[in-house]
Amino acid sequence: MAIRWKESYSCNIEAIDNQHKKLFEIGDELYTIVTLDDGLDHYDEINSILQKLKDYAIHHFNYEEELMGKYNYSELDEHRKQHDRFVNKVIELEHKDFDEDQKAISLKMVMFIADWIEKHILGTDFKYKEFFDKKGIN
Ligand SMILES: [Fe+2]
Ligand SMILES: [Fe+2]
């Protein structure tokens, strides 16, 4: 398993695709840590990936929400709720003391990101594809 973006994941908006690709990169970075069996401490790396994930989420979600708001997309509220849940989950992980449990938390985050890609990016985000297509946004 590797977390790789593919063309079929495109939502036809270049800036958003680039932001989504970033999440795949973060997921893949974490996955690499999960599969390492070097017995070394990866606390600082995991911590910095978590920060990256939080910054990513805030920036990307704002971008999507602003665009949806600008064009009066009717499903913005429900969409925003899912974004908020993601950010809250990352904050929850951030406050966990995972030093003794580095592999477990990394694996949990990988699963969380993979699930998000499948359900949110390829589900909820994909729903605005046609809407923005018709508005000529790309
Ligand atoms: Fe998105
Ligand atoms: Fe979204």
PDB file of C-alpha atoms and ligand atoms in Angstrom:
ATOM      1  CA  MET A   1       0.000   0.000   0.000  1.00  0.00           C
ATOM      2  CA  ALA A   2       1.186   3.462  -0.823  1.00  0.00           C
ATOM      3  CA  ILE A   3      -0.741   6.672  -0.792  1.00  0.00           C
ATOM      4  CA  ARG A   4      -0.519   8.083  -4.280  1.00  0.00           C
ATOM      5  CA  TRP A   5      -2.576  10.696  -6.033  1.00  0.00           C
ATOM      6  CA  LYS A   6      -3.871   9.775  -9.475  1.00  0.00           C
ATOM      7  CA  GLU A   7      -5.458  11.696 -12.299  1.00  0.00           C
ATOM      8  CA  SER A   8      -8.854  10.106 -11.624  1.00  0.00           C
ATOM      9  CA  TYR A   9      -8.834  11.895  -8.241  1.00  0.00           C
ATOM     10  CA  SER A  10      -8.844  15.269  -9.941  1.00  0.00           C
ATOM     11  CA  CYS A  11     -11.715  17.606  -9.191  1.00  0.00           C
ATOM     12  CA  ASN A  12     -10.771  19.745 -12.210  1.00  0.00           C
ATOM     13  CA  ILE A  13      -9.605  22.716 -10.164  1.00  0.00           C
ATOM     14  CA  GLU A  14      -5.851  22.976 -10.326  1.00  0.00           C
ATOM     15  CA  ALA A  15      -5.259  24.772  -7.015  1.00  0.00           C
ATOM     16  CA  ILE A  16      -7.427  22.264  -5.149  1.00  0.00           C
ATOM     17  CA  ASP A  17      -5.799  19.282  -6.850  1.00  0.00           C
ATOM     18  CA  ASN A  18      -2.408  20.623  -5.781  1.00  0.00           C
ATOM     19  CA  GLN A  19      -3.626  20.991  -2.214  1.00  0.00           C
ATOM     20  CA  HIS A  20      -5.069  17.466  -2.240  1.00  0.00           C
ATOM     21  CA  LYS A  21      -1.754  16.125  -3.552  1.00  0.00           C
ATOM     22  CA  LYS A  22      -0.124  17.617  -0.475  1.00  0.00           C
ATOM     23  CA  LEU A  23      -2.348  15.485   1.756  1.00  0.00           C
ATOM     24  CA  PHE A  24      -1.311  12.383  -0.163  1.00  0.00           C
ATOM     25  CA  GLU A  25       2.313  13.353   0.465  1.00  0.00           C
ATOM     26  CA  ILE A  26       1.706  13.770   4.178  1.00  0.00           C
ATOM     27  CA  GLY A  27      -0.110  10.424   4.301  1.00  0.00           C
ATOM     28  CA  ASP A  28       2.729   8.756   2.462  1.00  0.00           C
ATOM     29  CA  GLU A  29       5.327  10.266   4.790  1.00  0.00           C
ATOM     30  CA  LEU A  30       3.467   8.800   7.722  1.00  0.00           C
ATOM     31  CA  TYR A  31       3.064   5.476   6.020  1.00  0.00           C
ATOM     32  CA  THR A  32       6.832   5.331   5.550  1.00  0.00           C
ATOM     33  CA  ILE A  33       7.281   5.762   9.291  1.00  0.00           C
ATOM     34  CA  VAL A  34       4.749   3.010   9.996  1.00  0.00           C
ATOM     35  CA  THR A  35       6.590   0.569   7.772  1.00  0.00           C
ATOM     36  CA  LEU A  36      10.069   1.414   9.114  1.00  0.00           C
ATOM     37  CA  ASP A  37      11.333  -1.209  11.445  1.00  0.00           C
ATOM     38  CA  ASP A  38      14.461   0.583  12.583  1.00  0.00           C
ATOM     39  CA  GLY A  39      13.664   0.670  16.273  1.00  0.00           C
ATOM     40  CA  LEU A  40      14.522   4.383  16.301  1.00  0.00           C
ATOM     41  CA  ASP A  41      12.647   7.205  17.883  1.00  0.00           C
ATOM     42  CA  HIS A  42      10.414   9.098  15.445  1.00  0.00           C
ATOM     43  CA  TYR A  43       8.599  11.297  17.911  1.00  0.00           C
ATOM     44  CA  ASP A  44       9.826  14.615  16.493  1.00  0.00           C
ATOM     45  CA  GLU A  45       9.058  13.572  12.931  1.00  0.00           C
ATOM     46  CA  ILE A  46       5.566  12.425  13.824  1.00  0.00           C
ATOM     47  CA  ASN A  47       4.998  15.622  15.718  1.00  0.00           C
ATOM     48  CA  SER A  48       6.094  17.775  12.815  1.00  0.00           C
ATOM     49  CA  ILE A  49       3.906  15.767  10.413  1.00  0.00           C
ATOM     50  CA  LEU A  50       0.962  16.385  12.737  1.00  0.00           C
ATOM     51  CA  GLN A  51       1.655  20.118  12.633  1.00  0.00           C
ATOM     52  CA  LYS A  52       1.924  19.951   8.866  1.00  0.00           C
ATOM     53  CA  LEU A  53      -1.375  18.092   8.724  1.00  0.00           C
ATOM     54  CA  LYS A  54      -3.063  20.738  10.857  1.00  0.00           C
ATOM     55  CA  ASP A  55      -1.664  23.648   8.819  1.00  0.00           C
ATOM     56  CA  TYR A  56      -2.614  21.844   5.637  1.00  0.00           C
ATOM     57  CA  ALA A  57      -6.156  21.239   6.819  1.00  0.00           C
ATOM     58  CA  ILE A  58      -6.758  24.804   7.947  1.00  0.00           C
ATOM     59  CA  HIS A  59      -5.367  26.290   4.740  1.00  0.00           C
ATOM     60  CA  HIS A  60      -7.046  23.864   2.348  1.00  0.00           C
ATOM     61  CA  PHE A  61     -10.423  23.882   4.089  1.00  0.00           C
ATOM     62  CA  ASN A  62     -10.482  27.680   4.147  1.00  0.00           C
ATOM     63  CA  TYR A  63      -9.723  27.709   0.461  1.00  0.00           C
ATOM     64  CA  GLU A  64     -12.562  25.319  -0.377  1.00  0.00           C
ATOM     65  CA  GLU A  65     -15.029  27.005   1.955  1.00  0.00           C
ATOM     66  CA  GLU A  66     -14.273  30.453   0.567  1.00  0.00           C
ATOM     67  CA  LEU A  67     -14.785  29.228  -2.972  1.00  0.00           C
ATOM     68  CA  MET A  68     -18.024  27.471  -2.065  1.00  0.00           C
ATOM     69  CA  GLY A  69     -19.206  30.568  -0.207  1.00  0.00           C
ATOM     70  CA  LYS A  70     -18.360  32.869  -3.090  1.00  0.00           C
ATOM     71  CA  TYR A  71     -20.522  30.862  -5.470  1.00  0.00           C
ATOM     72  CA  ASN A  72     -23.306  30.088  -2.974  1.00  0.00           C
ATOM     73  CA  TYR A  73     -22.788  26.357  -3.065  1.00  0.00           C
ATOM     74  CA  SER A  74     -25.819  24.882  -1.326  1.00  0.00           C
ATOM     75  CA  GLU A  75     -23.981  22.108   0.536  1.00  0.00           C
ATOM     76  CA  LEU A  76     -21.422  24.368   2.179  1.00  0.00           C
ATOM     77  CA  ASP A  77     -22.726  23.903   5.741  1.00  0.00           C
ATOM     78  CA  GLU A  78     -22.591  20.115   5.679  1.00  0.00           C
ATOM     79  CA  HIS A  79     -19.227  20.253   3.951  1.00  0.00           C
ATOM     80  CA  ARG A  80     -17.845  22.625   6.560  1.00  0.00           C
ATOM     81  CA  LYS A  81     -18.991  20.279   9.350  1.00  0.00           C
ATOM     82  CA  GLN A  82     -16.858  17.490   7.895  1.00  0.00           C
ATOM     83  CA  HIS A  83     -13.868  19.833   7.656  1.00  0.00           C
ATOM     84  CA  ASP A  84     -14.331  20.861  11.290  1.00  0.00           C
ATOM     85  CA  ARG A  85     -14.425  17.217  12.351  1.00  0.00           C
ATOM     86  CA  PHE A  86     -11.112  16.616  10.598  1.00  0.00           C
ATOM     87  CA  VAL A  87      -9.421  19.579  12.300  1.00  0.00           C
ATOM     88  CA  ASN A  88     -10.806  18.545  15.697  1.00  0.00           C
ATOM     89  CA  LYS A  89      -9.487  15.041  15.216  1.00  0.00           C
ATOM     90  CA  VAL A  90      -5.995  16.352  14.415  1.00  0.00           C
ATOM     91  CA  ILE A  91      -6.084  18.639  17.470  1.00  0.00           C
ATOM     92  CA  GLU A  92      -7.148  15.657  19.589  1.00  0.00           C
ATOM     93  CA  LEU A  93      -4.150  13.660  18.348  1.00  0.00           C
ATOM     94  CA  GLU A  94      -1.888  16.628  18.902  1.00  0.00           C
ATOM     95  CA  HIS A  95      -2.768  16.647  22.582  1.00  0.00           C
ATOM     96  CA  LYS A  96      -2.196  12.940  23.047  1.00  0.00           C
ATOM     97  CA  ASP A  97       0.954  11.746  24.703  1.00  0.00           C
ATOM     98  CA  PHE A  98       2.046   9.258  22.073  1.00  0.00           C
ATOM     99  CA  ASP A  99       5.735   8.952  22.854  1.00  0.00           C
ATOM    100  CA  GLU A 100       5.341   5.331  23.945  1.00  0.00           C
ATOM    101  CA  ASP A 101       2.943   4.583  21.178  1.00  0.00           C
ATOM    102  CA  GLN A 102       4.497   6.073  18.068  1.00  0.00           C
ATOM    103  CA  LYS A 103       3.700   3.254  15.666  1.00  0.00           C
ATOM    104  CA  ALA A 104       0.125   2.983  16.796  1.00  0.00           C
ATOM    105  CA  ILE A 105      -0.591   6.680  16.421  1.00  0.00           C
ATOM    106  CA  SER A 106       1.117   6.824  13.021  1.00  0.00           C
ATOM    107  CA  LEU A 107      -0.924   3.889  11.799  1.00  0.00           C
ATOM    108  CA  LYS A 108      -4.077   5.462  13.155  1.00  0.00           C
ATOM    109  CA  MET A 109      -3.327   8.656  11.283  1.00  0.00           C
ATOM    110  CA  VAL A 110      -2.581   6.810   8.057  1.00  0.00           C
ATOM    111  CA  MET A 111      -5.933   5.024   8.307  1.00  0.00           C
ATOM    112  CA  PHE A 112      -7.640   8.302   9.131  1.00  0.00           C
ATOM    113  CA  ILE A 113      -6.112  10.015   6.087  1.00  0.00           C
ATOM    114  CA  ALA A 114      -6.905   7.065   3.793  1.00  0.00           C
ATOM    115  CA  ASP A 115     -10.491   7.073   5.026  1.00  0.00           C
ATOM    116  CA  TRP A 116     -10.704  10.841   4.501  1.00  0.00           C
ATOM    117  CA  ILE A 117      -9.414  10.530   0.945  1.00  0.00           C
ATOM    118  CA  GLU A 118     -12.001   7.900   0.141  1.00  0.00           C
ATOM    119  CA  LYS A 119     -15.007   9.429   1.871  1.00  0.00           C
ATOM    120  CA  HIS A 120     -14.348  13.150   1.781  1.00  0.00           C
ATOM    121  CA  ILE A 121     -12.129  13.898  -1.214  1.00  0.00           C
ATOM    122  CA  LEU A 122     -13.636  11.270  -3.497  1.00  0.00           C
ATOM    123  CA  GLY A 123     -17.103  11.680  -1.995  1.00  0.00           C
ATOM    124  CA  THR A 124     -17.947  15.083  -0.556  1.00  0.00           C
ATOM    125  CA  ASP A 125     -15.382  17.115  -2.528  1.00  0.00           C
ATOM    126  CA  PHE A 126     -16.323  15.334  -5.737  1.00  0.00           C
ATOM    127  CA  LYS A 127     -19.871  16.578  -5.317  1.00  0.00           C
ATOM    128  CA  TYR A 128     -18.794  20.151  -6.096  1.00  0.00           C
ATOM    129  CA  LYS A 129     -16.964  19.098  -9.252  1.00  0.00           C
ATOM    130  CA  GLU A 130     -19.881  19.538 -11.594  1.00  0.00           C
ATOM    131  CA  PHE A 131     -21.057  22.672  -9.800  1.00  0.00           C
ATOM    132  CA  PHE A 132     -17.737  24.466 -10.277  1.00  0.00           C
ATOM    133  CA  ASP A 133     -17.338  23.027 -13.767  1.00  0.00           C
ATOM    134  CA  LYS A 134     -20.544  24.759 -14.774  1.00  0.00           C
ATOM    135  CA  LYS A 135     -19.295  28.002 -13.229  1.00  0.00           C
ATOM    136  CA  GLY A 136     -16.193  27.713 -15.377  1.00  0.00           C
ATOM    137  CA  ILE A 137     -13.806  27.390 -12.422  1.00  0.00           C
ATOM    138  CA  ASN A 138     -10.709  25.347 -13.068  1.00  0.00           C
TER     139      ASN A 138
HETATM  140 FE    FE B   1     -10.647  18.954  -0.240  1.00  0.00          FE
HETATM  141 FE    FE B   2     -13.603  19.443   1.405  1.00  0.00          FE
END
